[in-house]
CSV table of C-alpha atoms and ligand atoms in Angstrom, one decimal:
chain,number,residue,atom,x,y,z
J,1,MET,CA,80.5,116.5,98.7
J,2,ASN,CA,80.3,114.0,101.7
J,3,GLU,CA,77.9,110.6,101.3
J,4,LYS,CA,74.9,110.9,103.1
J,5,ILE,CA,74.1,108.1,105.1
J,6,LEU,CA,70.8,106.6,106.5
J,7,VAL,CA,71.3,104.1,109.6
J,8,THR,CA,67.8,102.9,110.9
J,9,GLY,CA,68.3,101.1,114.1
J,10,GLY,CA,71.3,103.2,114.2
J,11,ALA,CA,70.8,103.8,118.4
J,12,GLY,CA,70.6,100.1,119.1
J,13,PHE,CA,74.0,97.7,119.8
J,14,LEU,CA,75.4,97.4,115.7
J,15,GLY,CA,74.1,100.6,114.4
J,16,SER,CA,76.2,102.2,116.9
J,17,HIS,CA,78.9,100.6,116.3
J,18,LEU,CA,78.5,101.7,112.2
J,19,CYS,CA,77.9,104.9,113.3
J,20,ASP,CA,80.9,105.4,114.8
J,21,ARG,CA,82.6,103.5,112.5
J,22,LEU,CA,80.9,105.4,108.8
J,23,ILE,CA,82.0,109.2,110.8
J,24,LYS,CA,85.5,107.4,110.9
J,25,GLU,CA,85.2,107.1,107.1
J,26,GLY,CA,84.4,110.4,107.3
J,27,ARG,CA,80.3,110.3,106.0
J,28,ASP,CA,77.6,112.0,106.6
J,29,VAL,CA,75.6,109.9,108.7
J,30,LEU,CA,71.8,110.0,109.4
J,31,CYS,CA,71.0,108.1,112.4
J,32,VAL,CA,67.2,107.3,112.6
J,33,ASP,CA,65.7,105.3,115.8
J,34,ASN,CA,62.3,104.7,117.8
J,35,PHE,CA,64.6,103.8,120.7
J,36,TYR,CA,62.4,100.3,121.1
J,37,THR,CA,65.7,98.3,122.2
J,38,GLY,CA,67.9,101.6,121.1
J,39,SER,CA,69.7,104.2,123.1
J,40,LYS,CA,70.6,107.7,122.7
J,41,VAL,CA,74.2,106.5,125.4
J,42,ASN,CA,74.7,104.4,122.4
J,43,VAL,CA,75.8,107.5,120.3
J,44,ALA,CA,76.3,109.9,123.3
J,45,GLN,CA,80.1,110.1,122.0
J,46,LEU,CA,78.5,111.4,118.9
J,47,MET,CA,76.1,114.4,119.7
J,48,GLY,CA,77.1,117.8,118.5
J,49,ASN,CA,79.5,115.9,115.6
J,50,PRO,CA,78.8,117.9,113.0
J,51,GLN,CA,78.3,115.1,110.5
J,52,PHE,CA,76.2,113.2,112.5
J,53,GLU,CA,72.6,113.7,112.9
J,54,MET,CA,69.7,112.2,115.3
J,55,MET,CA,66.8,111.9,114.2
J,56,ARG,CA,63.4,109.7,116.3
J,57,HIS,CA,60.9,108.0,113.3
J,58,ASP,CA,59.5,104.8,113.4
J,59,VAL,CA,60.2,103.0,110.2
J,60,THR,CA,56.9,101.1,110.0
J,61,PHE,CA,56.2,104.8,108.5
J,62,PRO,CA,57.4,106.5,105.4
J,63,LEU,CA,60.2,108.4,106.1
J,64,TYR,CA,61.6,111.4,103.2
J,65,VAL,CA,64.7,112.0,103.3
J,66,GLU,CA,67.1,112.1,100.9
J,67,VAL,CA,70.7,110.4,101.2
J,68,ASP,CA,73.1,108.0,99.2
J,69,LYS,CA,72.8,104.9,100.8
J,70,ILE,CA,70.8,103.7,103.5
J,71,TYR,CA,71.8,100.6,105.5
J,72,ASN,CA,68.7,98.9,107.1
J,73,LEU,CA,69.3,98.1,110.8
J,74,ALA,CA,65.6,98.5,112.7
J,75,CYS,CA,64.6,95.5,114.4
J,76,PRO,CA,64.0,94.5,117.8
J,77,ALA,CA,66.9,91.3,117.6
J,78,SER,CA,66.4,90.0,120.5
J,79,PRO,CA,64.0,86.9,121.4
J,80,VAL,CA,62.9,88.6,124.5
J,81,HIS,CA,62.1,92.1,123.1
J,82,TYR,CA,60.6,90.8,119.9
J,83,GLN,CA,58.5,89.2,121.4
J,84,PHE,CA,57.1,91.3,123.2
J,85,ASP,CA,54.7,92.9,120.8
J,86,PRO,CA,55.5,90.6,117.7
J,87,VAL,CA,52.6,91.5,115.7
J,88,GLN,CA,55.2,95.1,116.2
J,89,THR,CA,57.6,93.1,115.0
J,90,THR,CA,56.6,92.2,111.6
J,91,LYS,CA,55.9,95.2,111.3
J,92,THR,CA,58.8,97.0,111.2
J,93,SER,CA,60.7,93.9,109.3
J,94,VAL,CA,58.0,93.8,106.3
J,95,HIS,CA,56.6,97.3,106.4
J,96,GLY,CA,60.1,98.5,107.4
J,97,ALA,CA,61.7,97.1,104.4
J,98,ILE,CA,58.5,98.3,102.1
J,99,ASN,CA,59.4,101.9,103.1
J,100,MET,CA,63.1,101.8,103.7
J,101,LEU,CA,63.1,100.3,99.5
J,102,GLY,CA,60.4,102.7,98.7
J,103,LEU,CA,62.8,105.6,99.8
J,104,ALA,CA,65.8,104.0,98.8
J,105,LYS,CA,64.1,103.5,94.8
J,106,ARG,CA,63.0,107.3,95.1
J,107,VAL,CA,66.4,109.0,95.9
J,108,LYS,CA,68.1,106.4,93.9
J,109,ALA,CA,70.2,105.0,96.6
J,110,ARG,CA,72.1,101.7,97.8
J,111,ILE,CA,70.4,99.5,100.4
J,112,LEU,CA,71.8,97.1,103.1
J,113,GLN,CA,69.7,94.7,105.0
J,114,ALA,CA,70.4,93.7,107.9
J,115,SER,CA,69.1,90.2,107.6
J,116,THR,CA,70.0,87.0,109.9
J,117,SER,CA,71.0,83.8,110.4
J,118,GLU,CA,67.4,83.2,111.8
J,119,VAL,CA,66.6,83.0,108.1
J,120,TYR,CA,67.8,79.0,108.3
J,121,GLY,CA,65.8,78.6,111.4
J,122,ASP,CA,66.6,75.0,112.6
J,123,PRO,CA,69.2,73.9,109.8
J,124,GLU,CA,69.7,70.1,109.0
J,125,ILE,CA,72.7,70.9,107.1
J,126,HIS,CA,76.0,72.7,108.9
J,127,PRO,CA,77.3,74.6,108.5
J,128,GLN,CA,74.7,76.3,106.6
J,129,PRO,CA,75.8,78.0,103.0
J,130,GLU,CA,74.1,80.3,101.4
J,131,SER,CA,72.2,78.0,99.1
J,132,TYR,CA,71.0,76.4,101.8
J,133,TRP,CA,67.1,77.5,102.2
J,134,GLY,CA,65.9,76.6,105.7
J,135,ARG,CA,63.8,75.4,108.1
J,136,VAL,CA,60.9,77.5,110.2
J,137,ASN,CA,57.8,76.8,111.7
J,138,THR,CA,55.2,79.8,110.4
J,139,ILE,CA,53.8,80.0,113.7
J,140,GLY,CA,55.8,79.8,116.2
J,141,ILE,CA,57.2,82.4,118.6
J,142,ARG,CA,60.0,82.5,117.0
J,143,SER,CA,58.2,83.2,113.9
J,144,CYS,CA,57.4,87.1,113.5
J,145,TYR,CA,61.4,87.5,113.5
J,146,ASP,CA,62.2,84.3,111.5
J,147,GLU,CA,59.5,85.3,109.1
J,148,GLY,CA,59.5,89.0,108.7
J,149,LYS,CA,62.9,88.8,107.9
J,150,ARG,CA,62.4,86.2,105.6
J,151,CYS,CA,59.9,88.4,103.6
J,152,ALA,CA,62.5,91.3,104.0
J,153,GLU,CA,64.9,89.7,101.9
J,154,THR,CA,61.8,88.7,99.2
J,155,LEU,CA,60.8,92.5,98.8
J,156,PHE,CA,64.6,93.0,98.6
J,157,PHE,CA,65.2,90.7,95.3
J,158,ASP,CA,61.5,92.0,94.0
J,159,TYR,CA,62.9,95.4,94.2
J,160,TYR,CA,66.0,94.5,92.6
J,161,ARG,CA,64.3,92.4,89.6
J,162,GLN,CA,61.4,94.6,89.6
J,163,HIS,CA,63.4,98.4,90.2
J,164,ASN,CA,66.7,97.8,89.1
J,165,LEU,CA,67.4,99.0,92.9
J,166,GLU,CA,70.8,98.0,94.1
J,167,ILE,CA,70.5,95.5,96.6
J,168,LYS,CA,72.5,94.2,99.5
J,169,VAL,CA,71.4,91.3,102.0
J,170,MET,CA,73.6,90.1,104.8
J,171,ARG,CA,73.2,87.5,107.0
J,172,ILE,CA,73.8,88.0,110.4
J,173,PHE,CA,75.2,85.8,113.0
J,174,ASN,CA,75.6,86.3,116.6
J,175,THR,CA,77.5,88.9,117.6
J,176,TYR,CA,77.9,90.3,120.9
J,177,GLY,CA,80.1,92.9,121.8
J,178,PRO,CA,80.1,96.5,124.4
J,179,ARG,CA,76.4,97.7,124.1
J,180,MET,CA,74.6,94.5,123.9
J,181,HIS,CA,71.3,95.3,126.3
J,182,PRO,CA,71.9,93.9,129.7
J,183,LYS,CA,68.6,93.2,129.9
J,184,ASP,CA,68.4,90.9,126.3
J,185,GLY,CA,68.2,87.7,127.2
J,186,ARG,CA,71.1,87.0,124.7
J,187,VAL,CA,73.3,84.5,125.6
J,188,VAL,CA,76.7,86.5,125.8
J,189,SER,CA,75.1,89.2,128.1
J,190,ASN,CA,73.7,87.0,130.2
J,191,PHE,CA,76.4,85.4,130.8
J,192,ILE,CA,78.6,87.9,131.5
J,193,VAL,CA,76.2,90.2,133.6
J,194,GLN,CA,74.9,87.2,135.7
J,195,ALA,CA,79.1,86.2,136.7
J,196,LEU,CA,79.5,90.0,137.3
J,197,LYS,CA,76.9,90.4,139.8
J,198,GLY,CA,78.0,86.8,141.6
J,199,GLU,CA,74.2,85.5,140.0
J,200,ASP,CA,74.1,81.7,139.1
J,201,ILE,CA,74.2,80.8,135.3
J,202,THR,CA,70.9,79.8,133.4
J,203,MET,CA,71.9,77.3,131.2
J,204,TYR,CA,69.2,76.6,128.8
J,205,GLY,CA,69.1,72.6,128.2
J,206,ASP,CA,72.3,70.6,128.7
J,207,GLY,CA,74.5,73.5,127.1
J,208,GLN,CA,76.1,71.2,124.8
J,209,GLN,CA,74.0,72.7,121.8
J,210,THR,CA,76.8,75.2,120.0
J,211,ARG,CA,76.8,78.4,118.8
J,212,SER,CA,79.5,80.0,116.9
J,213,PHE,CA,80.3,84.4,118.3
J,214,CYS,CA,81.1,87.1,115.7
J,215,TYR,CA,82.9,89.7,118.1
J,216,VAL,CA,81.3,93.0,117.1
J,217,ASP,CA,83.8,95.1,115.1
J,218,ASP,CA,84.5,92.2,112.9
J,219,LEU,CA,80.9,92.1,111.7
J,220,ILE,CA,80.6,95.9,111.4
J,221,GLU,CA,83.8,95.7,108.5
J,222,GLY,CA,81.9,92.9,106.8
J,223,MET,CA,79.6,94.8,106.6
J,224,PHE,CA,80.8,98.0,105.5
J,225,ARG,CA,82.3,95.8,103.3
J,226,LEU,CA,79.3,94.7,101.5
J,227,MET,CA,78.3,97.6,101.1
J,228,GLU,CA,81.1,99.0,99.4
J,229,SER,CA,81.2,96.1,97.2
J,230,PRO,CA,80.6,96.0,93.7
J,231,ALA,CA,76.7,96.8,92.4
J,232,ASP,CA,76.2,93.3,91.0
J,233,PHE,CA,77.3,92.0,93.9
J,234,THR,CA,74.0,91.5,96.1
J,235,GLY,CA,73.9,88.3,98.6
J,236,PRO,CA,72.7,86.8,100.6
J,237,VAL,CA,76.2,86.8,101.9
J,238,ASN,CA,76.5,85.5,105.6
J,239,ILE,CA,79.0,86.8,108.3
J,240,GLY,CA,79.9,85.2,111.3
J,241,ASN,CA,82.2,83.2,113.1
J,242,PRO,CA,81.9,80.0,112.2
J,243,SER,CA,84.0,79.1,115.1
J,244,GLU,CA,82.0,76.7,117.2
J,245,PHE,CA,81.5,76.3,121.5
J,246,THR,CA,79.2,74.7,123.4
J,247,MET,CA,77.2,77.1,125.7
J,248,LEU,CA,78.7,75.0,128.4
J,249,GLU,CA,82.4,76.2,127.3
J,250,LEU,CA,81.2,79.7,126.6
J,251,ALA,CA,80.1,79.6,130.6
J,252,GLU,CA,83.3,78.6,131.3
J,253,LYS,CA,85.3,80.9,129.7
J,254,VAL,CA,82.8,83.8,131.1
J,255,ILE,CA,83.4,82.6,134.8
J,256,LYS,CA,87.2,82.7,134.3
J,257,LEU,CA,87.2,86.1,132.4
J,258,THR,CA,85.4,87.1,135.4
J,259,GLY,CA,87.6,85.5,138.0
J,260,SER,CA,83.1,85.2,139.3
J,261,SER,CA,82.3,82.5,142.2
J,262,SER,CA,79.2,81.5,140.1
J,263,ASN,CA,77.5,78.2,139.8
J,264,ILE,CA,75.9,77.0,136.3
J,265,VAL,CA,72.5,76.2,136.7
J,266,PHE,CA,70.3,74.4,133.8
J,267,CYS,CA,66.8,75.1,132.7
J,268,PRO,CA,64.5,73.1,129.9
J,269,LEU,CA,65.2,74.4,126.7
J,270,PRO,CA,63.1,77.6,124.8
J,271,GLN,CA,60.5,76.1,122.2
J,272,ASP,CA,61.7,76.5,118.9
J,273,ASP,CA,65.7,76.9,120.1
J,274,PRO,CA,67.6,76.0,117.1
J,275,ARG,CA,70.5,73.3,118.5
J,276,GLN,CA,73.6,74.0,116.0
J,277,ARG,CA,74.4,77.3,113.7
J,278,GLN,CA,77.5,78.0,112.1
J,279,PRO,CA,77.9,79.4,109.0
J,280,ASP,CA,80.0,78.7,106.3
J,281,ILE,CA,81.7,82.2,105.5
J,282,SER,CA,83.3,81.4,102.0
J,283,LEU,CA,81.4,83.3,99.8
J,284,ALA,CA,82.2,86.7,102.5
J,285,LYS,CA,85.9,85.5,102.0
J,286,ASP,CA,85.8,85.2,98.2
J,287,SER,CA,83.8,88.2,97.4
J,288,LEU,CA,84.4,90.7,99.9
J,289,GLY,CA,88.2,89.4,101.1
J,290,TRP,CA,86.8,89.1,104.9
J,291,THR,CA,87.7,86.8,107.7
J,292,PRO,CA,86.9,87.7,111.4
J,293,LYS,CA,90.0,88.5,113.2
J,294,VAL,CA,89.0,88.4,117.0
J,295,SER,CA,89.4,86.1,119.0
J,296,LEU,CA,86.6,84.8,121.6
J,297,GLU,CA,88.8,85.4,124.8
J,298,ASP,CA,89.7,88.9,123.5
J,299,GLY,CA,85.9,90.1,122.5
J,300,LEU,CA,84.9,88.8,125.4
J,301,SER,CA,87.4,90.6,127.6
J,302,ARG,CA,86.3,93.9,125.8
J,303,THR,CA,82.3,92.8,126.9
J,304,ILE,CA,83.0,92.3,130.0
J,305,GLU,CA,85.5,95.4,130.5
J,306,TYR,CA,82.1,97.9,129.3
J,307,PHE,CA,79.4,95.8,131.3
J,308,ARG,CA,81.6,95.9,134.3
J,309,LYS,CA,81.3,99.5,134.2
J,310,ILE,CA,77.4,99.7,134.1
J,311,VAL,CA,76.8,96.3,136.1
J,312,CYS,CA,78.8,97.0,138.9
J,313,VAL,CA,78.1,100.9,139.9
V,401,LIG,N1,73.3,91.4,117.4
V,401,LIG,C1,73.2,90.5,116.4
V,401,LIG,O1,73.6,89.2,116.7
V,401,LIG,C2,71.9,89.6,114.9
V,401,LIG,C3,72.0,88.9,114.4
V,401,LIG,C4,71.1,88.8,113.2
V,401,LIG,C5,70.5,89.9,112.5
V,401,LIG,N2,71.1,90.9,113.2
V,401,LIG,C6,69.9,91.9,112.9
V,401,LIG,O2,70.7,93.4,112.7
V,401,LIG,C7,69.8,94.7,113.0
V,401,LIG,C8,70.7,95.2,114.9
V,401,LIG,O3,70.1,94.2,115.8
V,401,LIG,P1,71.3,94.9,116.7
V,401,LIG,O4,71.8,93.3,117.5
V,401,LIG,O5,72.1,96.1,117.1
V,401,LIG,O6,69.8,94.8,117.7
V,401,LIG,P2,69.5,96.3,118.7
V,401,LIG,O7,67.5,96.0,119.4
V,401,LIG,O8,70.1,96.2,119.8
V,401,LIG,O9,68.6,97.3,117.4
V,401,LIG,C9,67.6,97.5,116.8
V,401,LIG,C10,67.6,98.6,116.9
V,401,LIG,O10,66.4,99.0,116.3
V,401,LIG,C11,65.4,100.1,116.7
V,401,LIG,N3,64.5,100.0,116.2
V,401,LIG,C12,63.4,99.3,116.8
V,401,LIG,N4,62.2,98.5,115.8
V,401,LIG,C13,62.4,99.9,115.1
V,401,LIG,C14,61.0,100.5,114.1
V,401,LIG,N5,60.3,100.1,114.4
V,401,LIG,N6,62.0,102.2,113.7
V,401,LIG,C15,63.0,102.5,113.9
V,401,LIG,N7,63.5,102.0,114.8
V,401,LIG,C16,63.7,100.6,114.9
V,401,LIG,C17,65.3,99.8,118.0
V,401,LIG,O11,65.4,101.1,118.9
V,401,LIG,C18,67.5,99.5,118.3
V,401,LIG,O12,68.2,101.4,118.0
V,401,LIG,C19,68.8,93.5,113.6
V,401,LIG,O13,67.7,94.0,112.2
V,401,LIG,C20,69.0,92.8,113.9
V,401,LIG,O14,67.1,91.8,112.9
V,401,LIG,C21,71.3,90.9,115.1
């Protein structure tokens, strides 16, 4: 019998790539999504495949299905989307985790949580190892997401200790690639869309703040390896690309690769925006044999190709 895998948030950016990968691995996939930021278009290539099933459902409500493994990705990931309805964002993280952990407990499924580098907040140490507890503002406009994700991690480890659940916690750092939402306000999609439209490129702050970007295929490889890792490996484990770039360097690369004539304009930095974020991926290397393979140039070129099709029509 094929393994049955539940992917919550499966119609989103990362979720849809994960569904593609799981189908390729021969698994039966149940994709659950309320289409808040996701879209059926992201999984259109899988519709009609007998191994793939799509269900409209909000994870803040309980779900009763028979599955062997659960990837819990449901949650809007970009500030524009998660700040639109912050109460719902916390509910999705916290109630969503409780519902999915409850389901995992009932059907004895292994469960993976898509956590985030945001649990480190605005960090005092660089790069961030998993042992760092973070510096997060509890009352800011990003807190609904950051604290929701932190609470979800707590729930995962309490279910692990209290109910012997097989858990995997993955701290995802900035990821980019085809199927990112063109209006999610995240830096890579913003720059590409602006460059393709020949609009000014909006740079928040002086552009000297750094980020590290992981291409989606690398990220999904790490996620799959983590789920398949030995039962006693729970994480949390950082998955991201440690190569750091300033936002100014990124904008210049995007302008070059798109052949755009856009100018860069500078705007004030948003509240609580971290200055620097870089994963320490030693644990992922040692425990999962995982390292990112796709260079920023290659990843950006593939992403630009995708956006050209949806922006320039
Ligand atoms: N992309 C990144 O760089 C990144 C970084 C860190 C963490 N993550 C995490 O990875 C996961 C996926 O992120 P993404 O970039 O694909 O974002 P996304 O917004 O594209 O995907 C999230 C999906 O969850 C769905 N969803 C939202 N609320 C829901 C609810 N209540 N019930 C059911 N479905 C719901 C959305 O419709 C969407 O399809 C998220 O949990 C996010 O926090 C992503």
